[in-house]
Short mmCIF file of N, CA and C in Angstrom, two decimals:
data_model
loop_
_atom_site.label_atom_id
_atom_site.label_comp_id
_atom_site.label_asym_id
_atom_site.label_seq_id
_atom_site.Cartn_x
_atom_site.Cartn_y
_atom_site.Cartn_z
N UNK A 1 -82.88 -91.73 76.50
CA UNK A 1 -82.05 -92.62 75.70
C UNK A 1 -82.92 -93.21 74.61
N UNK A 2 -82.42 -93.17 73.38
CA UNK A 2 -83.12 -93.74 72.24
C UNK A 2 -82.19 -94.74 71.57
N UNK A 3 -82.66 -95.95 71.37
CA UNK A 3 -81.87 -96.99 70.72
C UNK A 3 -82.60 -97.49 69.48
N UNK A 4 -81.84 -97.90 68.48
CA UNK A 4 -82.44 -98.44 67.27
C UNK A 4 -81.41 -99.24 66.50
N UNK A 5 -81.87 -100.26 65.80
CA UNK A 5 -81.01 -100.99 64.88
C UNK A 5 -81.62 -100.96 63.48
N UNK A 6 -82.50 -99.99 63.23
CA UNK A 6 -83.22 -99.92 61.95
C UNK A 6 -82.33 -99.47 60.81
N UNK A 7 -81.68 -98.33 60.94
CA UNK A 7 -80.74 -97.87 59.91
C UNK A 7 -79.80 -96.83 60.49
N UNK A 8 -78.91 -96.34 59.67
CA UNK A 8 -77.85 -95.45 60.11
C UNK A 8 -78.41 -94.20 60.80
N UNK A 9 -77.95 -93.93 61.99
CA UNK A 9 -78.24 -92.71 62.73
C UNK A 9 -79.71 -92.47 63.06
N UNK A 10 -80.56 -93.46 62.94
CA UNK A 10 -81.98 -93.24 63.21
C UNK A 10 -82.22 -92.90 64.68
N UNK A 11 -81.47 -93.51 65.58
CA UNK A 11 -81.65 -93.22 67.01
C UNK A 11 -81.28 -91.76 67.31
N UNK A 12 -80.17 -91.31 66.75
CA UNK A 12 -79.77 -89.91 66.96
C UNK A 12 -80.78 -88.96 66.36
N UNK A 13 -81.29 -89.29 65.19
CA UNK A 13 -82.30 -88.46 64.53
C UNK A 13 -83.57 -88.40 65.37
N UNK A 14 -83.99 -89.54 65.88
CA UNK A 14 -85.19 -89.59 66.70
C UNK A 14 -85.00 -88.79 67.99
N UNK A 15 -83.84 -88.91 68.61
CA UNK A 15 -83.57 -88.14 69.83
C UNK A 15 -83.61 -86.64 69.53
N UNK A 16 -83.05 -86.23 68.39
CA UNK A 16 -83.11 -84.82 67.99
C UNK A 16 -84.54 -84.35 67.80
N UNK A 17 -85.37 -85.17 67.19
CA UNK A 17 -86.77 -84.81 66.97
C UNK A 17 -87.52 -84.66 68.30
N UNK A 18 -87.25 -85.55 69.22
CA UNK A 18 -87.90 -85.46 70.53
C UNK A 18 -87.49 -84.16 71.21
N UNK A 19 -86.20 -83.86 71.15
CA UNK A 19 -85.72 -82.61 71.74
C UNK A 19 -86.36 -81.40 71.07
N UNK A 20 -86.48 -81.43 69.74
CA UNK A 20 -87.11 -80.31 69.03
C UNK A 20 -88.58 -80.13 69.45
N UNK A 21 -89.29 -81.24 69.61
CA UNK A 21 -90.70 -81.11 69.99
C UNK A 21 -90.85 -80.53 71.39
N UNK A 22 -89.86 -80.77 72.24
CA UNK A 22 -89.92 -80.25 73.59
C UNK A 22 -89.52 -78.78 73.69
N UNK A 23 -88.53 -78.35 72.89
CA UNK A 23 -87.94 -77.03 73.10
C UNK A 23 -88.07 -76.06 71.93
N UNK A 24 -88.55 -76.50 70.79
CA UNK A 24 -88.64 -75.63 69.62
C UNK A 24 -90.10 -75.43 69.25
N UNK A 25 -90.64 -74.26 69.50
CA UNK A 25 -92.05 -74.00 69.24
C UNK A 25 -92.42 -74.10 67.77
N UNK A 26 -91.46 -73.90 66.88
CA UNK A 26 -91.77 -73.93 65.45
C UNK A 26 -91.61 -75.32 64.85
N UNK A 27 -91.30 -76.31 65.67
CA UNK A 27 -91.08 -77.66 65.13
C UNK A 27 -92.35 -78.20 64.49
N UNK A 28 -92.17 -78.78 63.32
CA UNK A 28 -93.26 -79.35 62.54
C UNK A 28 -93.46 -80.80 62.99
N UNK A 29 -94.60 -81.13 63.54
CA UNK A 29 -94.87 -82.49 64.00
C UNK A 29 -95.66 -83.22 62.92
N UNK A 30 -95.05 -84.20 62.27
CA UNK A 30 -95.78 -84.93 61.23
C UNK A 30 -96.89 -85.77 61.84
N UNK A 31 -97.94 -85.97 61.05
CA UNK A 31 -99.06 -86.77 61.55
C UNK A 31 -98.72 -88.26 61.54
N UNK A 32 -97.93 -88.72 60.57
CA UNK A 32 -97.54 -90.12 60.48
C UNK A 32 -96.15 -90.19 59.85
N UNK A 33 -95.43 -91.30 60.07
CA UNK A 33 -94.13 -91.45 59.40
C UNK A 33 -94.29 -91.35 57.88
N UNK A 34 -93.35 -90.70 57.25
CA UNK A 34 -93.42 -90.39 55.83
C UNK A 34 -93.61 -91.61 54.95
N UNK A 35 -92.87 -92.68 55.21
CA UNK A 35 -92.99 -93.87 54.36
C UNK A 35 -94.40 -94.46 54.40
N UNK A 36 -95.02 -94.43 55.57
CA UNK A 36 -96.39 -94.93 55.67
C UNK A 36 -97.34 -94.06 54.87
N UNK A 37 -97.15 -92.75 54.96
CA UNK A 37 -98.00 -91.81 54.22
C UNK A 37 -97.84 -92.03 52.72
N UNK A 38 -96.60 -92.12 52.25
CA UNK A 38 -96.35 -92.31 50.81
C UNK A 38 -96.96 -93.62 50.34
N UNK A 39 -96.75 -94.69 51.08
CA UNK A 39 -97.31 -95.98 50.70
C UNK A 39 -98.83 -95.91 50.64
N UNK A 40 -99.44 -95.30 51.65
CA UNK A 40 -100.89 -95.17 51.68
C UNK A 40 -101.39 -94.34 50.49
N UNK A 41 -100.70 -93.26 50.19
CA UNK A 41 -101.08 -92.43 49.05
C UNK A 41 -101.00 -93.21 47.73
N UNK A 42 -99.96 -94.00 47.59
CA UNK A 42 -99.82 -94.80 46.38
C UNK A 42 -100.97 -95.78 46.26
N UNK A 43 -101.35 -96.40 47.38
CA UNK A 43 -102.46 -97.35 47.36
C UNK A 43 -103.79 -96.67 47.02
N UNK A 44 -103.99 -95.46 47.55
CA UNK A 44 -105.26 -94.74 47.34
C UNK A 44 -105.31 -93.95 46.04
N UNK A 45 -104.22 -93.26 45.72
CA UNK A 45 -104.23 -92.31 44.59
C UNK A 45 -103.56 -92.83 43.33
N UNK A 46 -102.73 -93.85 43.49
CA UNK A 46 -102.00 -94.40 42.36
C UNK A 46 -100.59 -93.84 42.28
N UNK A 47 -99.69 -94.65 41.77
CA UNK A 47 -98.27 -94.32 41.72
C UNK A 47 -98.00 -93.06 40.91
N UNK A 48 -98.57 -92.94 39.72
CA UNK A 48 -98.29 -91.80 38.85
C UNK A 48 -98.73 -90.49 39.51
N UNK A 49 -99.89 -90.50 40.11
CA UNK A 49 -100.40 -89.30 40.79
C UNK A 49 -99.47 -88.88 41.92
N UNK A 50 -99.03 -89.83 42.70
CA UNK A 50 -98.15 -89.52 43.83
C UNK A 50 -96.81 -88.98 43.34
N UNK A 51 -96.22 -89.62 42.36
CA UNK A 51 -94.92 -89.17 41.84
C UNK A 51 -95.05 -87.76 41.26
N UNK A 52 -96.11 -87.51 40.50
CA UNK A 52 -96.28 -86.21 39.85
C UNK A 52 -96.67 -85.09 40.80
N UNK A 53 -97.21 -85.42 41.97
CA UNK A 53 -97.67 -84.41 42.93
C UNK A 53 -97.04 -84.62 44.30
N UNK A 54 -95.84 -85.15 44.33
CA UNK A 54 -95.21 -85.62 45.55
C UNK A 54 -95.16 -84.55 46.65
N UNK A 55 -94.58 -83.40 46.36
CA UNK A 55 -94.42 -82.37 47.39
C UNK A 55 -95.76 -81.89 47.93
N UNK A 56 -96.70 -81.65 47.06
CA UNK A 56 -98.02 -81.17 47.47
C UNK A 56 -98.73 -82.21 48.33
N UNK A 57 -98.63 -83.47 47.93
CA UNK A 57 -99.29 -84.53 48.70
C UNK A 57 -98.67 -84.69 50.09
N UNK A 58 -97.35 -84.56 50.18
CA UNK A 58 -96.71 -84.62 51.50
C UNK A 58 -97.18 -83.45 52.36
N UNK A 59 -97.19 -82.27 51.76
CA UNK A 59 -97.63 -81.09 52.51
C UNK A 59 -99.07 -81.25 52.99
N UNK A 60 -99.94 -81.71 52.11
CA UNK A 60 -101.34 -81.91 52.48
C UNK A 60 -101.51 -82.92 53.61
N UNK A 61 -100.56 -83.82 53.74
CA UNK A 61 -100.61 -84.85 54.78
C UNK A 61 -99.69 -84.55 55.96
N UNK A 62 -99.27 -83.29 56.05
CA UNK A 62 -98.41 -82.84 57.15
C UNK A 62 -97.19 -83.72 57.33
N UNK A 63 -96.54 -84.01 56.22
CA UNK A 63 -95.38 -84.89 56.24
C UNK A 63 -94.25 -84.25 55.45
N UNK A 64 -93.03 -84.48 55.90
CA UNK A 64 -91.86 -83.96 55.20
C UNK A 64 -90.90 -85.10 54.87
N UNK A 65 -90.22 -84.95 53.75
CA UNK A 65 -89.16 -85.89 53.38
C UNK A 65 -87.85 -85.28 53.85
N UNK A 66 -87.30 -85.84 54.91
CA UNK A 66 -86.14 -85.22 55.53
C UNK A 66 -84.82 -85.94 55.27
N UNK A 67 -84.89 -87.20 54.88
CA UNK A 67 -83.62 -87.89 54.63
C UNK A 67 -83.78 -88.95 53.55
N UNK A 68 -82.66 -89.42 53.10
CA UNK A 68 -82.60 -90.37 51.99
C UNK A 68 -83.21 -91.73 52.33
N UNK A 69 -83.23 -92.08 53.60
CA UNK A 69 -83.61 -93.43 54.00
C UNK A 69 -85.10 -93.72 53.85
N UNK A 70 -85.92 -92.70 53.93
CA UNK A 70 -87.37 -92.91 53.86
C UNK A 70 -87.78 -93.55 52.55
N UNK A 71 -87.46 -92.89 51.44
CA UNK A 71 -87.84 -93.43 50.13
C UNK A 71 -86.99 -94.63 49.75
N UNK A 72 -85.74 -94.64 50.19
CA UNK A 72 -84.88 -95.77 49.88
C UNK A 72 -85.45 -97.06 50.47
N UNK A 73 -85.85 -97.00 51.71
CA UNK A 73 -86.43 -98.18 52.37
C UNK A 73 -87.74 -98.59 51.70
N UNK A 74 -88.57 -97.60 51.37
CA UNK A 74 -89.85 -97.90 50.73
C UNK A 74 -89.63 -98.53 49.35
N UNK A 75 -88.72 -97.96 48.57
CA UNK A 75 -88.41 -98.53 47.26
C UNK A 75 -87.88 -99.95 47.35
N UNK A 76 -87.05 -100.20 48.34
CA UNK A 76 -86.52 -101.55 48.53
C UNK A 76 -87.60 -102.53 48.98
N UNK A 77 -88.54 -102.05 49.79
CA UNK A 77 -89.66 -102.91 50.19
C UNK A 77 -90.51 -103.29 48.98
N UNK A 78 -90.77 -102.33 48.11
CA UNK A 78 -91.51 -102.63 46.88
C UNK A 78 -90.74 -103.65 46.03
N UNK A 79 -89.42 -103.51 45.99
CA UNK A 79 -88.60 -104.44 45.22
C UNK A 79 -88.73 -105.85 45.79
N UNK A 80 -88.68 -105.98 47.11
CA UNK A 80 -88.82 -107.28 47.76
C UNK A 80 -90.17 -107.92 47.46
N UNK A 81 -91.19 -107.06 47.31
CA UNK A 81 -92.54 -107.54 47.01
C UNK A 81 -92.79 -107.73 45.52
N UNK A 82 -91.73 -107.58 44.72
CA UNK A 82 -91.81 -107.69 43.26
C UNK A 82 -92.76 -106.67 42.64
N UNK A 83 -92.93 -105.54 43.30
CA UNK A 83 -93.68 -104.43 42.73
C UNK A 83 -92.65 -103.54 42.05
N UNK A 84 -92.21 -103.99 40.88
CA UNK A 84 -91.07 -103.40 40.20
C UNK A 84 -91.31 -101.96 39.77
N UNK A 85 -92.48 -101.66 39.27
CA UNK A 85 -92.75 -100.30 38.80
C UNK A 85 -92.71 -99.30 39.96
N UNK A 86 -93.38 -99.63 41.05
CA UNK A 86 -93.38 -98.73 42.21
C UNK A 86 -91.96 -98.58 42.76
N UNK A 87 -91.24 -99.69 42.83
CA UNK A 87 -89.87 -99.64 43.33
C UNK A 87 -89.02 -98.70 42.49
N UNK A 88 -89.06 -98.85 41.19
CA UNK A 88 -88.24 -98.02 40.31
C UNK A 88 -88.61 -96.55 40.44
N UNK A 89 -89.89 -96.23 40.42
CA UNK A 89 -90.30 -94.82 40.49
C UNK A 89 -89.92 -94.18 41.82
N UNK A 90 -90.07 -94.91 42.90
CA UNK A 90 -89.70 -94.38 44.22
C UNK A 90 -88.18 -94.20 44.31
N UNK A 91 -87.42 -95.18 43.82
CA UNK A 91 -85.96 -95.07 43.86
C UNK A 91 -85.46 -93.93 42.96
N UNK A 92 -86.09 -93.74 41.81
CA UNK A 92 -85.71 -92.63 40.93
C UNK A 92 -86.03 -91.28 41.59
N UNK A 93 -87.20 -91.19 42.21
CA UNK A 93 -87.56 -89.97 42.92
C UNK A 93 -86.54 -89.68 44.02
N UNK A 94 -86.13 -90.69 44.73
CA UNK A 94 -85.14 -90.53 45.79
C UNK A 94 -83.81 -90.04 45.23
N UNK A 95 -83.42 -90.56 44.07
CA UNK A 95 -82.14 -90.13 43.48
C UNK A 95 -82.21 -88.67 43.03
N UNK A 96 -83.39 -88.21 42.63
CA UNK A 96 -83.56 -86.80 42.27
C UNK A 96 -83.47 -85.91 43.50
N UNK A 97 -83.99 -86.39 44.61
CA UNK A 97 -84.00 -85.60 45.84
C UNK A 97 -82.64 -85.60 46.55
N UNK A 98 -81.94 -86.72 46.45
CA UNK A 98 -80.68 -86.87 47.19
C UNK A 98 -79.55 -87.38 46.29
N UNK A 99 -79.21 -86.65 45.22
CA UNK A 99 -78.23 -87.15 44.25
C UNK A 99 -76.81 -87.34 44.79
N UNK A 100 -76.50 -86.74 45.91
CA UNK A 100 -75.15 -86.87 46.47
C UNK A 100 -75.04 -88.00 47.49
N UNK A 101 -76.13 -88.73 47.67
CA UNK A 101 -76.12 -89.85 48.62
C UNK A 101 -75.81 -91.15 47.87
N UNK A 102 -74.74 -91.83 48.23
CA UNK A 102 -74.37 -93.06 47.52
C UNK A 102 -75.45 -94.14 47.52
N UNK A 103 -76.24 -94.21 48.58
CA UNK A 103 -77.23 -95.29 48.68
C UNK A 103 -78.28 -95.24 47.59
N UNK A 104 -78.60 -94.04 47.07
CA UNK A 104 -79.62 -93.97 46.02
C UNK A 104 -79.14 -94.66 44.76
N UNK A 105 -77.87 -94.51 44.46
CA UNK A 105 -77.31 -95.14 43.25
C UNK A 105 -77.12 -96.63 43.48
N UNK A 106 -76.77 -97.02 44.70
CA UNK A 106 -76.65 -98.43 45.04
C UNK A 106 -78.00 -99.14 44.85
N UNK A 107 -79.06 -98.53 45.35
CA UNK A 107 -80.38 -99.15 45.26
C UNK A 107 -80.86 -99.25 43.81
N UNK A 108 -80.60 -98.24 43.01
CA UNK A 108 -80.96 -98.32 41.59
C UNK A 108 -80.11 -99.38 40.89
N UNK A 109 -78.84 -99.47 41.24
CA UNK A 109 -77.99 -100.52 40.69
C UNK A 109 -78.50 -101.90 41.07
N UNK A 110 -78.91 -102.05 42.32
CA UNK A 110 -79.47 -103.31 42.80
C UNK A 110 -80.76 -103.64 42.07
N UNK A 111 -81.59 -102.63 41.85
CA UNK A 111 -82.86 -102.83 41.13
C UNK A 111 -82.58 -103.45 39.75
N UNK A 112 -81.70 -102.82 38.99
CA UNK A 112 -81.43 -103.31 37.64
C UNK A 112 -80.66 -104.63 37.67
N UNK A 113 -79.86 -104.85 38.70
CA UNK A 113 -79.18 -106.14 38.84
C UNK A 113 -80.22 -107.26 39.02
N UNK A 114 -81.20 -107.03 39.87
CA UNK A 114 -82.25 -108.04 40.07
C UNK A 114 -83.08 -108.26 38.82
N UNK A 115 -83.21 -107.22 38.00
CA UNK A 115 -83.95 -107.33 36.75
C UNK A 115 -83.07 -107.93 35.64
N UNK A 116 -81.82 -108.23 35.99
CA UNK A 116 -80.83 -108.82 35.08
C UNK A 116 -80.45 -107.89 33.92
N UNK A 117 -80.60 -106.59 34.13
CA UNK A 117 -80.15 -105.59 33.18
C UNK A 117 -78.80 -105.10 33.70
N UNK A 118 -77.77 -105.89 33.42
CA UNK A 118 -76.46 -105.65 34.00
C UNK A 118 -75.80 -104.38 33.47
N UNK A 119 -76.09 -104.01 32.26
CA UNK A 119 -75.52 -102.78 31.70
C UNK A 119 -76.05 -101.58 32.48
N UNK A 120 -77.36 -101.52 32.68
CA UNK A 120 -77.96 -100.41 33.42
C UNK A 120 -77.53 -100.46 34.89
N UNK A 121 -77.46 -101.64 35.45
CA UNK A 121 -77.01 -101.79 36.83
C UNK A 121 -75.61 -101.22 37.00
N UNK A 122 -74.71 -101.58 36.10
CA UNK A 122 -73.33 -101.08 36.17
C UNK A 122 -73.28 -99.56 36.08
N UNK A 123 -74.16 -98.97 35.26
CA UNK A 123 -74.21 -97.51 35.13
C UNK A 123 -74.49 -96.86 36.50
N UNK A 124 -75.40 -97.44 37.24
CA UNK A 124 -75.74 -96.86 38.54
C UNK A 124 -74.66 -97.11 39.58
N UNK A 125 -74.00 -98.25 39.51
CA UNK A 125 -72.89 -98.47 40.44
C UNK A 125 -71.72 -97.55 40.10
N UNK A 126 -71.54 -97.23 38.83
CA UNK A 126 -70.53 -96.24 38.44
C UNK A 126 -70.90 -94.87 39.00
N UNK A 127 -72.19 -94.52 38.95
CA UNK A 127 -72.63 -93.26 39.56
C UNK A 127 -72.34 -93.25 41.06
N UNK A 128 -72.52 -94.40 41.70
CA UNK A 128 -72.21 -94.49 43.12
C UNK A 128 -70.73 -94.22 43.36
N UNK A 129 -69.89 -94.74 42.48
CA UNK A 129 -68.45 -94.50 42.62
C UNK A 129 -68.09 -93.03 42.41
N UNK A 130 -68.87 -92.33 41.60
CA UNK A 130 -68.62 -90.90 41.42
C UNK A 130 -68.86 -90.14 42.73
N UNK A 131 -69.80 -90.61 43.52
CA UNK A 131 -70.13 -89.97 44.79
C UNK A 131 -69.25 -90.51 45.91
N UNK A 132 -68.93 -91.78 45.83
CA UNK A 132 -68.15 -92.46 46.87
C UNK A 132 -67.07 -93.31 46.19
N UNK A 133 -65.95 -92.69 45.79
CA UNK A 133 -64.94 -93.34 44.95
C UNK A 133 -64.33 -94.63 45.48
N UNK A 134 -64.33 -94.84 46.78
CA UNK A 134 -63.69 -96.03 47.36
C UNK A 134 -64.68 -97.11 47.75
N UNK A 135 -65.90 -97.03 47.27
CA UNK A 135 -66.94 -97.97 47.69
C UNK A 135 -66.63 -99.38 47.17
N UNK A 136 -66.42 -100.29 48.09
CA UNK A 136 -66.04 -101.67 47.73
C UNK A 136 -67.20 -102.43 47.09
N UNK A 137 -68.41 -102.20 47.57
CA UNK A 137 -69.57 -102.90 46.99
C UNK A 137 -69.75 -102.52 45.53
N UNK A 138 -69.70 -101.24 45.23
CA UNK A 138 -69.87 -100.79 43.85
C UNK A 138 -68.79 -101.38 42.96
N UNK A 139 -67.56 -101.35 43.42
CA UNK A 139 -66.45 -101.92 42.64
C UNK A 139 -66.65 -103.42 42.42
N UNK A 140 -67.07 -104.10 43.46
CA UNK A 140 -67.30 -105.54 43.36
C UNK A 140 -68.44 -105.88 42.42
N UNK A 141 -69.53 -105.12 42.48
CA UNK A 141 -70.67 -105.37 41.59
C UNK A 141 -70.29 -105.12 40.14
N UNK A 142 -69.58 -104.06 39.89
CA UNK A 142 -69.15 -103.75 38.52
C UNK A 142 -68.25 -104.85 38.00
N UNK A 143 -67.30 -105.27 38.81
CA UNK A 143 -66.39 -106.35 38.42
C UNK A 143 -67.15 -107.64 38.13
N UNK A 144 -68.08 -107.98 38.99
CA UNK A 144 -68.88 -109.19 38.80
C UNK A 144 -69.65 -109.13 37.50
N UNK A 145 -70.28 -108.00 37.23
CA UNK A 145 -71.09 -107.87 36.00
C UNK A 145 -70.22 -107.90 34.75
N UNK A 146 -69.04 -107.35 34.83
CA UNK A 146 -68.14 -107.39 33.67
C UNK A 146 -67.73 -108.83 33.36
N UNK A 147 -67.57 -109.65 34.39
CA UNK A 147 -67.19 -111.05 34.20
C UNK A 147 -68.33 -111.88 33.62
N UNK A 148 -69.58 -111.50 33.93
CA UNK A 148 -70.72 -112.28 33.46
C UNK A 148 -71.15 -111.92 32.06
N UNK A 149 -70.63 -110.83 31.51
CA UNK A 149 -71.05 -110.44 30.16
C UNK A 149 -70.16 -111.02 29.10
#
């Protein structure tokens, strides 16, 4: 039994990984969780180097980017720490990797909302609506920003 309250489906994902390590000989066992590896690489190698060599650096560190939540969480952590440049680059990289995931557009919209660039923020919430047309948060954020302009 695996339980978690960290994010959507993480417990099921973790249970699947445990099962794969037990029964699938070809399963790739990462050396460390991806977000920790990416953060460490950014601290050691610099943001630009990591962004420009992302796939190679993950491979060299025996790490894979398997879902949208890894970079999304890391980008949001940088945002909370007011590391705006790292946050934006990580969130943009995530949107390139997972363009059909609504959360990537939500996080970019949130980024620009916090930076008080409401026009750019609205653009990303509109992108979120393109992927998830009934999203109440995106509609609410767009409406709020239209009222404040």
